[in-house]
mmCIF file of N, CA and C in Angstrom:
data_model
loop_
_atom_site.group_PDB
_atom_site.id
_atom_site.type_symbol
_atom_site.label_atom_id
_atom_site.label_comp_id
_atom_site.label_asym_id
_atom_site.label_seq_id
_atom_site.Cartn_x
_atom_site.Cartn_y
_atom_site.Cartn_z
ATOM 1 N N GLN A 1 -78.763 -42.553 -6.387
ATOM 2 C CA GLN A 1 -78.182 -41.132 -6.083
ATOM 3 C C GLN A 1 -78.161 -40.386 -7.386
ATOM 4 N N VAL A 2 -78.826 -39.317 -7.432
ATOM 5 C CA VAL A 2 -78.791 -38.449 -8.639
ATOM 6 C C VAL A 2 -77.550 -37.664 -8.846
ATOM 7 N N GLN A 3 -77.051 -37.673 -9.990
ATOM 8 C CA GLN A 3 -75.792 -36.996 -10.294
ATOM 9 C C GLN A 3 -75.862 -36.387 -11.650
ATOM 10 N N LEU A 4 -75.330 -35.207 -11.782
ATOM 11 C CA LEU A 4 -75.125 -34.451 -13.044
ATOM 12 C C LEU A 4 -73.627 -34.008 -12.850
ATOM 13 N N VAL A 5 -72.823 -34.541 -13.817
ATOM 14 C CA VAL A 5 -71.385 -34.171 -13.673
ATOM 15 C C VAL A 5 -70.980 -33.499 -15.119
ATOM 16 N N GLU A 6 -70.608 -32.303 -14.969
ATOM 17 C CA GLU A 6 -70.019 -31.555 -16.057
ATOM 18 C C GLU A 6 -68.609 -31.755 -16.384
ATOM 19 N N SER A 7 -68.138 -31.648 -17.453
ATOM 20 C CA SER A 7 -66.721 -31.830 -17.881
ATOM 21 C C SER A 7 -66.514 -31.045 -19.159
ATOM 22 N N GLY A 8 -65.198 -30.945 -19.458
ATOM 23 C CA GLY A 8 -64.796 -30.207 -20.810
ATOM 24 C C GLY A 8 -64.375 -28.703 -20.652
ATOM 25 N N GLY A 9 -64.524 -28.183 -19.362
ATOM 26 C CA GLY A 9 -64.106 -26.776 -19.284
ATOM 27 C C GLY A 9 -62.646 -26.561 -19.326
ATOM 28 N N GLY A 10 -62.225 -25.338 -19.375
ATOM 29 C CA GLY A 10 -60.827 -25.057 -19.414
ATOM 30 C C GLY A 10 -60.580 -23.700 -19.969
ATOM 31 N N LEU A 11 -59.313 -23.460 -20.421
ATOM 32 C CA LEU A 11 -58.985 -22.153 -20.880
ATOM 33 C C LEU A 11 -58.913 -22.306 -22.366
ATOM 34 N N VAL A 12 -59.525 -21.281 -22.982
ATOM 35 C CA VAL A 12 -59.629 -21.126 -24.475
ATOM 36 C C VAL A 12 -59.439 -19.722 -24.860
ATOM 37 N N GLN A 13 -58.751 -19.523 -26.089
ATOM 38 C CA GLN A 13 -58.484 -18.178 -26.566
ATOM 39 C C GLN A 13 -59.743 -17.596 -27.227
ATOM 40 N N PRO A 14 -59.877 -16.295 -27.245
ATOM 41 C CA PRO A 14 -60.942 -15.726 -27.929
ATOM 42 C C PRO A 14 -61.086 -16.248 -29.406
ATOM 43 N N GLY A 15 -62.289 -16.408 -29.816
ATOM 44 C CA GLY A 15 -62.436 -16.935 -31.135
ATOM 45 C C GLY A 15 -62.317 -18.500 -31.342
ATOM 46 N N GLY A 16 -61.849 -19.152 -30.338
ATOM 47 C CA GLY A 16 -61.670 -20.583 -30.201
ATOM 48 C C GLY A 16 -63.003 -21.311 -29.970
ATOM 49 N N SER A 17 -62.859 -22.660 -29.711
ATOM 50 C CA SER A 17 -64.114 -23.445 -29.533
ATOM 51 C C SER A 17 -63.670 -24.430 -28.189
ATOM 52 N N LEU A 18 -64.891 -24.867 -27.665
ATOM 53 C CA LEU A 18 -64.892 -25.670 -26.505
ATOM 54 C C LEU A 18 -66.172 -26.449 -26.441
ATOM 55 N N ARG A 19 -65.948 -27.810 -26.115
ATOM 56 C CA ARG A 19 -67.192 -28.472 -25.968
ATOM 57 C C ARG A 19 -67.372 -28.993 -24.525
ATOM 58 N N LEU A 20 -68.440 -28.614 -24.010
ATOM 59 C CA LEU A 20 -68.765 -29.182 -22.700
ATOM 60 C C LEU A 20 -69.674 -30.316 -22.697
ATOM 61 N N SER A 21 -69.664 -31.168 -21.688
ATOM 62 C CA SER A 21 -70.514 -32.357 -21.538
ATOM 63 C C SER A 21 -71.029 -32.527 -20.211
ATOM 64 N N CYS A 22 -72.190 -33.027 -20.092
ATOM 65 C CA CYS A 22 -72.907 -33.237 -18.786
ATOM 66 C C CYS A 22 -73.439 -34.596 -18.729
ATOM 67 N N ALA A 23 -72.965 -35.501 -17.846
ATOM 68 C CA ALA A 23 -73.480 -36.793 -17.822
ATOM 69 C C ALA A 23 -74.335 -37.079 -16.563
ATOM 70 N N GLY A 24 -75.553 -37.625 -16.895
ATOM 71 C CA GLY A 24 -76.555 -37.784 -15.842
ATOM 72 C C GLY A 24 -76.625 -39.209 -15.320
ATOM 73 N N SER A 25 -77.028 -39.433 -14.065
ATOM 74 C CA SER A 25 -77.169 -40.762 -13.666
ATOM 75 C C SER A 25 -78.080 -40.630 -12.418
ATOM 76 N N GLY A 26 -78.843 -41.808 -12.073
ATOM 77 C CA GLY A 26 -79.585 -41.889 -10.945
ATOM 78 C C GLY A 26 -80.995 -41.347 -11.218
ATOM 79 N N PHE A 27 -81.335 -41.044 -12.516
ATOM 80 C CA PHE A 27 -82.718 -40.601 -12.738
ATOM 81 C C PHE A 27 -82.969 -40.967 -14.216
ATOM 82 N N THR A 28 -84.273 -40.984 -14.681
ATOM 83 C CA THR A 28 -84.652 -41.277 -15.960
ATOM 84 C C THR A 28 -84.315 -40.111 -16.882
ATOM 85 N N PHE A 29 -83.226 -40.142 -17.445
ATOM 86 C CA PHE A 29 -82.648 -38.936 -18.180
ATOM 87 C C PHE A 29 -83.570 -38.505 -19.344
ATOM 88 N N ASN A 30 -84.191 -39.426 -20.078
ATOM 89 C CA ASN A 30 -84.940 -38.993 -21.192
ATOM 90 C C ASN A 30 -86.389 -38.493 -20.843
ATOM 91 N N ASN A 31 -86.624 -38.323 -19.636
ATOM 92 C CA ASN A 31 -87.817 -37.726 -19.174
ATOM 93 C C ASN A 31 -87.657 -36.256 -18.823
ATOM 94 N N TYR A 32 -86.398 -35.906 -18.849
ATOM 95 C CA TYR A 32 -86.059 -34.587 -18.326
ATOM 96 C C TYR A 32 -85.606 -33.565 -19.479
ATOM 97 N N VAL A 33 -86.070 -32.389 -19.384
ATOM 98 C CA VAL A 33 -85.754 -31.270 -20.208
ATOM 99 C C VAL A 33 -84.304 -30.879 -19.746
ATOM 100 N N MET A 34 -83.327 -30.659 -20.596
ATOM 101 C CA MET A 34 -82.012 -30.420 -20.101
ATOM 102 C C MET A 34 -81.656 -28.967 -20.549
ATOM 103 N N SER A 35 -80.727 -28.306 -19.706
ATOM 104 C CA SER A 35 -80.372 -27.043 -20.041
ATOM 105 C C SER A 35 -78.984 -26.638 -19.543
ATOM 106 N N TRP A 36 -78.431 -25.536 -20.007
ATOM 107 C CA TRP A 36 -77.144 -25.123 -19.538
ATOM 108 C C TRP A 36 -77.325 -23.708 -19.075
ATOM 109 N N TYR A 37 -76.626 -23.455 -17.969
ATOM 110 C CA TYR A 37 -76.665 -22.113 -17.389
ATOM 111 C C TYR A 37 -75.197 -21.759 -17.149
ATOM 112 N N ARG A 38 -74.996 -20.355 -16.942
ATOM 113 C CA ARG A 38 -73.575 -20.051 -16.449
ATOM 114 C C ARG A 38 -73.632 -18.893 -15.489
ATOM 115 N N GLN A 39 -72.522 -18.756 -14.835
ATOM 116 C CA GLN A 39 -72.406 -17.722 -13.759
ATOM 117 C C GLN A 39 -71.053 -17.082 -13.832
ATOM 118 N N ALA A 40 -71.039 -15.803 -14.078
ATOM 119 C CA ALA A 40 -69.690 -15.161 -14.211
ATOM 120 C C ALA A 40 -69.441 -14.603 -12.851
ATOM 121 N N PRO A 41 -68.307 -14.322 -12.533
ATOM 122 C CA PRO A 41 -67.850 -13.696 -11.181
ATOM 123 C C PRO A 41 -68.688 -12.434 -10.890
ATOM 124 N N GLY A 42 -69.328 -12.330 -9.751
ATOM 125 C CA GLY A 42 -70.067 -11.111 -9.363
ATOM 126 C C GLY A 42 -71.344 -10.933 -10.067
ATOM 127 N N LYS A 43 -71.784 -11.998 -10.852
ATOM 128 C CA LYS A 43 -73.034 -11.846 -11.592
ATOM 129 C C LYS A 43 -74.011 -12.959 -11.217
ATOM 130 N N ALA A 44 -75.265 -12.737 -11.501
ATOM 131 C CA ALA A 44 -76.265 -13.835 -11.292
ATOM 132 C C ALA A 44 -76.106 -14.946 -12.268
ATOM 133 N N ARG A 45 -76.602 -16.130 -11.867
ATOM 134 C CA ARG A 45 -76.522 -17.229 -12.781
ATOM 135 C C ARG A 45 -77.586 -16.871 -13.991
ATOM 136 N N GLU A 46 -77.286 -17.314 -15.164
ATOM 137 C CA GLU A 46 -78.032 -16.924 -16.391
ATOM 138 C C GLU A 46 -78.309 -18.125 -17.251
ATOM 139 N N PHE A 47 -79.405 -18.118 -17.979
ATOM 140 C CA PHE A 47 -79.744 -19.098 -18.809
ATOM 141 C C PHE A 47 -78.849 -19.023 -20.121
ATOM 142 N N VAL A 48 -78.420 -20.220 -20.639
ATOM 143 C CA VAL A 48 -77.635 -20.246 -21.832
ATOM 144 C C VAL A 48 -78.390 -20.996 -22.943
ATOM 145 N N ALA A 49 -78.846 -22.179 -22.676
ATOM 146 C CA ALA A 49 -79.473 -22.960 -23.775
ATOM 147 C C ALA A 49 -80.384 -24.037 -23.162
ATOM 148 N N ILE A 50 -81.342 -24.513 -23.896
ATOM 149 C CA ILE A 50 -82.143 -25.611 -23.390
ATOM 150 C C ILE A 50 -82.661 -26.507 -24.601
ATOM 151 N N ILE A 51 -82.826 -27.748 -24.291
ATOM 152 C CA ILE A 51 -83.188 -28.728 -25.259
ATOM 153 C C ILE A 51 -84.343 -29.648 -24.756
ATOM 154 N N GLY A 52 -85.310 -29.875 -25.594
ATOM 155 C CA GLY A 52 -86.413 -30.729 -25.114
ATOM 156 C C GLY A 52 -86.075 -32.133 -25.059
ATOM 157 N N ILE A 53 -86.933 -32.932 -24.611
ATOM 158 C CA ILE A 53 -86.803 -34.348 -24.299
ATOM 159 C C ILE A 53 -86.295 -35.216 -25.557
ATOM 160 N N SER A 54 -86.915 -34.865 -26.712
ATOM 161 C CA SER A 54 -86.532 -35.693 -27.842
ATOM 162 C C SER A 54 -85.655 -34.673 -28.822
ATOM 163 N N SER A 55 -85.031 -33.726 -28.254
ATOM 164 C CA SER A 55 -84.144 -32.874 -29.104
ATOM 165 C C SER A 55 -84.891 -32.053 -30.170
ATOM 166 N N GLY A 56 -86.250 -32.020 -30.201
ATOM 167 C CA GLY A 56 -86.988 -31.438 -31.195
ATOM 168 C C GLY A 56 -87.024 -29.881 -30.910
ATOM 169 N N SER A 57 -86.835 -29.362 -29.643
ATOM 170 C CA SER A 57 -86.876 -27.996 -29.418
ATOM 171 C C SER A 57 -85.703 -27.568 -28.734
ATOM 172 N N ARG A 58 -85.115 -26.547 -29.286
ATOM 173 C CA ARG A 58 -83.932 -25.930 -28.612
ATOM 174 C C ARG A 58 -83.988 -24.359 -28.640
ATOM 175 N N TYR A 59 -83.575 -23.801 -27.586
ATOM 176 C CA TYR A 59 -83.653 -22.413 -27.561
ATOM 177 C C TYR A 59 -82.340 -21.855 -26.885
ATOM 178 N N TYR A 60 -81.874 -20.673 -27.284
ATOM 179 C CA TYR A 60 -80.579 -20.161 -26.779
ATOM 180 C C TYR A 60 -80.890 -18.776 -26.340
ATOM 181 N N ALA A 61 -80.002 -18.217 -25.400
ATOM 182 C CA ALA A 61 -79.949 -16.883 -25.023
ATOM 183 C C ALA A 61 -79.393 -16.118 -26.135
ATOM 184 N N ASP A 62 -79.863 -14.879 -26.314
ATOM 185 C CA ASP A 62 -79.520 -14.060 -27.472
ATOM 186 C C ASP A 62 -77.998 -13.980 -27.446
ATOM 187 N N SER A 63 -77.328 -13.847 -26.328
ATOM 188 C CA SER A 63 -75.897 -13.577 -26.358
ATOM 189 C C SER A 63 -75.021 -14.847 -26.854
ATOM 190 N N VAL A 64 -75.699 -15.982 -26.997
ATOM 191 C CA VAL A 64 -74.948 -17.140 -27.559
ATOM 192 C C VAL A 64 -75.588 -17.602 -28.947
ATOM 193 N N GLU A 65 -76.694 -17.190 -29.240
ATOM 194 C CA GLU A 65 -77.392 -17.660 -30.413
ATOM 195 C C GLU A 65 -76.402 -17.569 -31.671
ATOM 196 N N GLY A 66 -76.370 -18.732 -32.389
ATOM 197 C CA GLY A 66 -75.478 -18.783 -33.619
ATOM 198 C C GLY A 66 -74.091 -19.111 -33.294
ATOM 199 N N ARG A 67 -73.677 -19.240 -32.083
ATOM 200 C CA ARG A 67 -72.285 -19.467 -31.620
ATOM 201 C C ARG A 67 -72.342 -20.904 -30.848
ATOM 202 N N PHE A 68 -73.243 -21.036 -29.993
ATOM 203 C CA PHE A 68 -73.345 -22.243 -29.234
ATOM 204 C C PHE A 68 -74.409 -23.241 -29.784
ATOM 205 N N THR A 69 -74.184 -24.486 -29.524
ATOM 206 C CA THR A 69 -75.199 -25.653 -29.972
ATOM 207 C C THR A 69 -75.356 -26.561 -28.961
ATOM 208 N N ILE A 70 -76.597 -26.757 -28.526
ATOM 209 C CA ILE A 70 -76.791 -27.702 -27.448
ATOM 210 C C ILE A 70 -77.288 -29.047 -28.125
ATOM 211 N N SER A 71 -76.947 -30.170 -27.676
ATOM 212 C CA SER A 71 -77.398 -31.440 -28.085
ATOM 213 C C SER A 71 -77.483 -32.399 -26.906
ATOM 214 N N ARG A 72 -78.191 -33.462 -27.210
ATOM 215 C CA ARG A 72 -78.263 -34.537 -26.045
ATOM 216 C C ARG A 72 -78.255 -35.915 -26.830
ATOM 217 N N ASP A 73 -77.811 -36.897 -25.958
ATOM 218 C CA ASP A 73 -77.832 -38.329 -26.376
ATOM 219 C C ASP A 73 -78.519 -39.128 -25.222
ATOM 220 N N ASN A 74 -79.749 -39.417 -25.442
ATOM 221 C CA ASN A 74 -80.522 -40.066 -24.371
ATOM 222 C C ASN A 74 -80.010 -41.488 -24.035
ATOM 223 N N ALA A 75 -79.463 -42.086 -25.073
ATOM 224 C CA ALA A 75 -78.833 -43.498 -24.821
ATOM 225 C C ALA A 75 -77.673 -43.418 -23.988
ATOM 226 N N GLN A 76 -76.829 -42.307 -24.114
ATOM 227 C CA GLN A 76 -75.665 -42.103 -23.355
ATOM 228 C C GLN A 76 -75.883 -41.332 -22.078
ATOM 229 N N LYS A 77 -77.102 -40.667 -21.977
ATOM 230 C CA LYS A 77 -77.473 -39.889 -20.815
ATOM 231 C C LYS A 77 -76.562 -38.699 -20.710
ATOM 232 N N THR A 78 -76.300 -38.017 -21.808
ATOM 233 C CA THR A 78 -75.425 -36.782 -21.829
ATOM 234 C C THR A 78 -76.148 -35.622 -22.563
ATOM 235 N N VAL A 79 -75.759 -34.574 -22.228
ATOM 236 C CA VAL A 79 -76.079 -33.299 -22.819
ATOM 237 C C VAL A 79 -74.831 -32.531 -23.008
ATOM 238 N N ASP A 80 -74.635 -32.054 -24.343
ATOM 239 C CA ASP A 80 -73.397 -31.207 -24.591
ATOM 240 C C ASP A 80 -73.726 -29.818 -25.038
ATOM 241 N N LEU A 81 -72.675 -29.045 -24.959
ATOM 242 C CA LEU A 81 -72.725 -27.722 -25.303
ATOM 243 C C LEU A 81 -71.566 -27.369 -26.201
ATOM 244 N N GLN A 82 -71.708 -27.265 -27.401
ATOM 245 C CA GLN A 82 -70.623 -26.925 -28.289
ATOM 246 C C GLN A 82 -70.497 -25.372 -28.345
ATOM 247 N N MET A 83 -69.299 -24.786 -27.941
ATOM 248 C CA MET A 83 -69.116 -23.363 -27.888
ATOM 249 C C MET A 83 -68.077 -22.963 -28.957
ATOM 250 N N ASN A 84 -68.512 -22.170 -30.022
ATOM 251 C CA ASN A 84 -67.669 -21.778 -30.923
ATOM 252 C C ASN A 84 -67.635 -20.236 -30.811
ATOM 253 N N SER A 85 -66.567 -19.691 -31.497
ATOM 254 C CA SER A 85 -66.292 -18.193 -31.538
ATOM 255 C C SER A 85 -66.480 -17.623 -30.146
ATOM 256 N N VAL A 86 -65.831 -18.115 -29.252
ATOM 257 C CA VAL A 86 -66.011 -17.771 -27.868
ATOM 258 C C VAL A 86 -65.463 -16.400 -27.717
ATOM 259 N N LYS A 87 -66.047 -15.629 -26.741
ATOM 260 C CA LYS A 87 -65.599 -14.266 -26.311
ATOM 261 C C LYS A 87 -65.250 -14.228 -24.878
ATOM 262 N N SER A 88 -64.510 -13.180 -24.546
ATOM 263 C CA SER A 88 -64.162 -13.055 -23.073
ATOM 264 C C SER A 88 -65.327 -13.031 -22.129
ATOM 265 N N GLU A 89 -66.451 -12.434 -22.654
ATOM 266 C CA GLU A 89 -67.667 -12.434 -21.844
ATOM 267 C C GLU A 89 -68.339 -13.862 -21.672
ATOM 268 N N ASP A 90 -67.792 -14.840 -22.336
ATOM 269 C CA ASP A 90 -68.310 -16.205 -22.152
ATOM 270 C C ASP A 90 -67.650 -16.806 -20.968
ATOM 271 N N THR A 91 -66.752 -16.126 -20.285
ATOM 272 C CA THR A 91 -65.983 -16.671 -19.062
ATOM 273 C C THR A 91 -66.974 -16.845 -17.989
ATOM 274 N N ALA A 92 -67.038 -18.122 -17.500
ATOM 275 C CA ALA A 92 -68.055 -18.273 -16.375
ATOM 276 C C ALA A 92 -67.768 -19.702 -15.941
ATOM 277 N N VAL A 93 -68.503 -20.027 -14.866
ATOM 278 C CA VAL A 93 -68.819 -21.446 -14.477
ATOM 279 C C VAL A 93 -70.174 -21.900 -15.109
ATOM 280 N N TYR A 94 -70.030 -23.001 -15.895
ATOM 281 C CA TYR A 94 -71.136 -23.550 -16.674
ATOM 282 C C TYR A 94 -71.783 -24.680 -15.928
ATOM 283 N N TYR A 95 -72.984 -24.565 -15.726
ATOM 284 C CA TYR A 95 -73.826 -25.673 -14.932
ATOM 285 C C TYR A 95 -74.816 -26.315 -15.968
ATOM 286 N N CYS A 96 -75.018 -27.656 -15.805
ATOM 287 C CA CYS A 96 -76.209 -28.261 -16.534
ATOM 288 C C CYS A 96 -77.250 -28.455 -15.485
ATOM 289 N N LYS A 97 -78.511 -28.456 -16.023
ATOM 290 C CA LYS A 97 -79.697 -28.588 -15.187
ATOM 291 C C LYS A 97 -80.697 -29.550 -15.875
ATOM 292 N N ALA A 98 -81.331 -30.367 -14.964
ATOM 293 C CA ALA A 98 -82.347 -31.327 -15.492
ATOM 294 C C ALA A 98 -83.728 -30.960 -14.875
ATOM 295 N N VAL A 99 -84.700 -30.839 -15.656
ATOM 296 C CA VAL A 99 -85.947 -30.476 -15.052
ATOM 297 C C VAL A 99 -87.115 -31.408 -15.594
ATOM 298 N N LEU A 100 -87.757 -31.967 -14.624
ATOM 299 C CA LEU A 100 -89.015 -32.848 -14.985
ATOM 300 C C LEU A 100 -90.322 -31.855 -15.015
ATOM 301 N N SER A 101 -91.322 -32.337 -15.812
ATOM 302 C CA SER A 101 -92.369 -31.540 -16.070
ATOM 303 C C SER A 101 -93.220 -31.143 -14.797
ATOM 304 N N GLY A 102 -93.005 -31.876 -13.755
ATOM 305 C CA GLY A 102 -93.676 -31.605 -12.348
ATOM 306 C C GLY A 102 -92.948 -30.598 -11.578
ATOM 307 N N GLY A 103 -91.797 -30.276 -12.152
ATOM 308 C CA GLY A 103 -90.935 -29.316 -11.359
ATOM 309 C C GLY A 103 -89.758 -29.749 -10.689
ATOM 310 N N THR A 104 -89.539 -31.093 -10.543
ATOM 311 C CA THR A 104 -88.281 -31.589 -9.986
ATOM 312 C C THR A 104 -87.114 -31.105 -10.784
ATOM 313 N N GLU A 105 -86.132 -30.654 -10.229
ATOM 314 C CA GLU A 105 -84.916 -30.217 -10.939
ATOM 315 C C GLU A 105 -83.684 -30.661 -10.288
ATOM 316 N N TYR A 106 -82.597 -30.917 -11.019
ATOM 317 C CA TYR A 106 -81.348 -31.199 -10.527
ATOM 318 C C TYR A 106 -80.148 -30.278 -11.184
ATOM 319 N N TRP A 107 -79.229 -30.128 -10.402
ATOM 320 C CA TRP A 107 -78.134 -29.186 -10.891
ATOM 321 C C TRP A 107 -76.769 -29.983 -10.791
ATOM 322 N N GLY A 108 -75.838 -29.654 -11.758
ATOM 323 C CA GLY A 108 -74.540 -30.225 -11.725
ATOM 324 C C GLY A 108 -73.777 -29.206 -10.778
ATOM 325 N N GLN A 109 -72.502 -29.577 -10.570
ATOM 326 C CA GLN A 109 -71.574 -28.793 -9.798
ATOM 327 C C GLN A 109 -70.787 -27.707 -10.509
ATOM 328 N N GLY A 110 -70.861 -27.799 -11.865
ATOM 329 C CA GLY A 110 -70.279 -26.715 -12.660
ATOM 330 C C GLY A 110 -68.931 -27.049 -13.206
ATOM 331 N N THR A 111 -68.603 -26.451 -14.291
ATOM 332 C CA THR A 111 -67.218 -26.523 -14.854
ATOM 333 C C THR A 111 -66.775 -25.163 -15.275
ATOM 334 N N GLN A 112 -65.596 -24.771 -15.029
ATOM 335 C CA GLN A 112 -65.060 -23.395 -15.390
ATOM 336 C C GLN A 112 -64.638 -23.367 -16.720
ATOM 337 N N VAL A 113 -65.119 -22.224 -17.350
ATOM 338 C CA VAL A 113 -64.620 -21.768 -18.829
ATOM 339 C C VAL A 113 -64.015 -20.514 -18.689
ATOM 340 N N THR A 114 -62.787 -20.453 -19.037
ATOM 341 C CA THR A 114 -62.109 -19.145 -19.053
ATOM 342 C C THR A 114 -61.633 -18.824 -20.574
ATOM 343 N N VAL A 115 -62.032 -17.669 -20.971
ATOM 344 C CA VAL A 115 -61.652 -17.229 -22.334
ATOM 345 C C VAL A 115 -60.712 -16.056 -22.296
ATOM 346 N N SER A 116 -59.480 -16.362 -22.654
ATOM 347 C CA SER A 116 -58.424 -15.443 -22.499
ATOM 348 C C SER A 116 -57.231 -15.703 -23.454
ATOM 349 N N SER A 117 -56.526 -14.637 -23.893
ATOM 350 C CA SER A 117 -55.382 -14.783 -24.654
ATOM 351 C C SER A 117 -54.172 -14.971 -23.830
#
């Protein structure tokens, strides 16, 4: 059974940091490109960051470039999102996604991040 389980969400003050983690199981993790998306209330889900199979390629949405860092550990089957200098507009449910080159994709259930003082 394929599973992607996010963790690490919560309440954080503006300017603070938070680290999200996503653990994969039931599929060959190191064959999949991994990414993070987010969805704020009343808005469409949007891309946040993506990392290639061997961590050689990483891309970020303009809104998080320089503040967020995506990383992966293929041995542990995890992908993390380090969030620094968070802003109120980073408040959203964060989802991880796994994509195989042929188009197969899996989504996690999401973890809530709330940025508020």
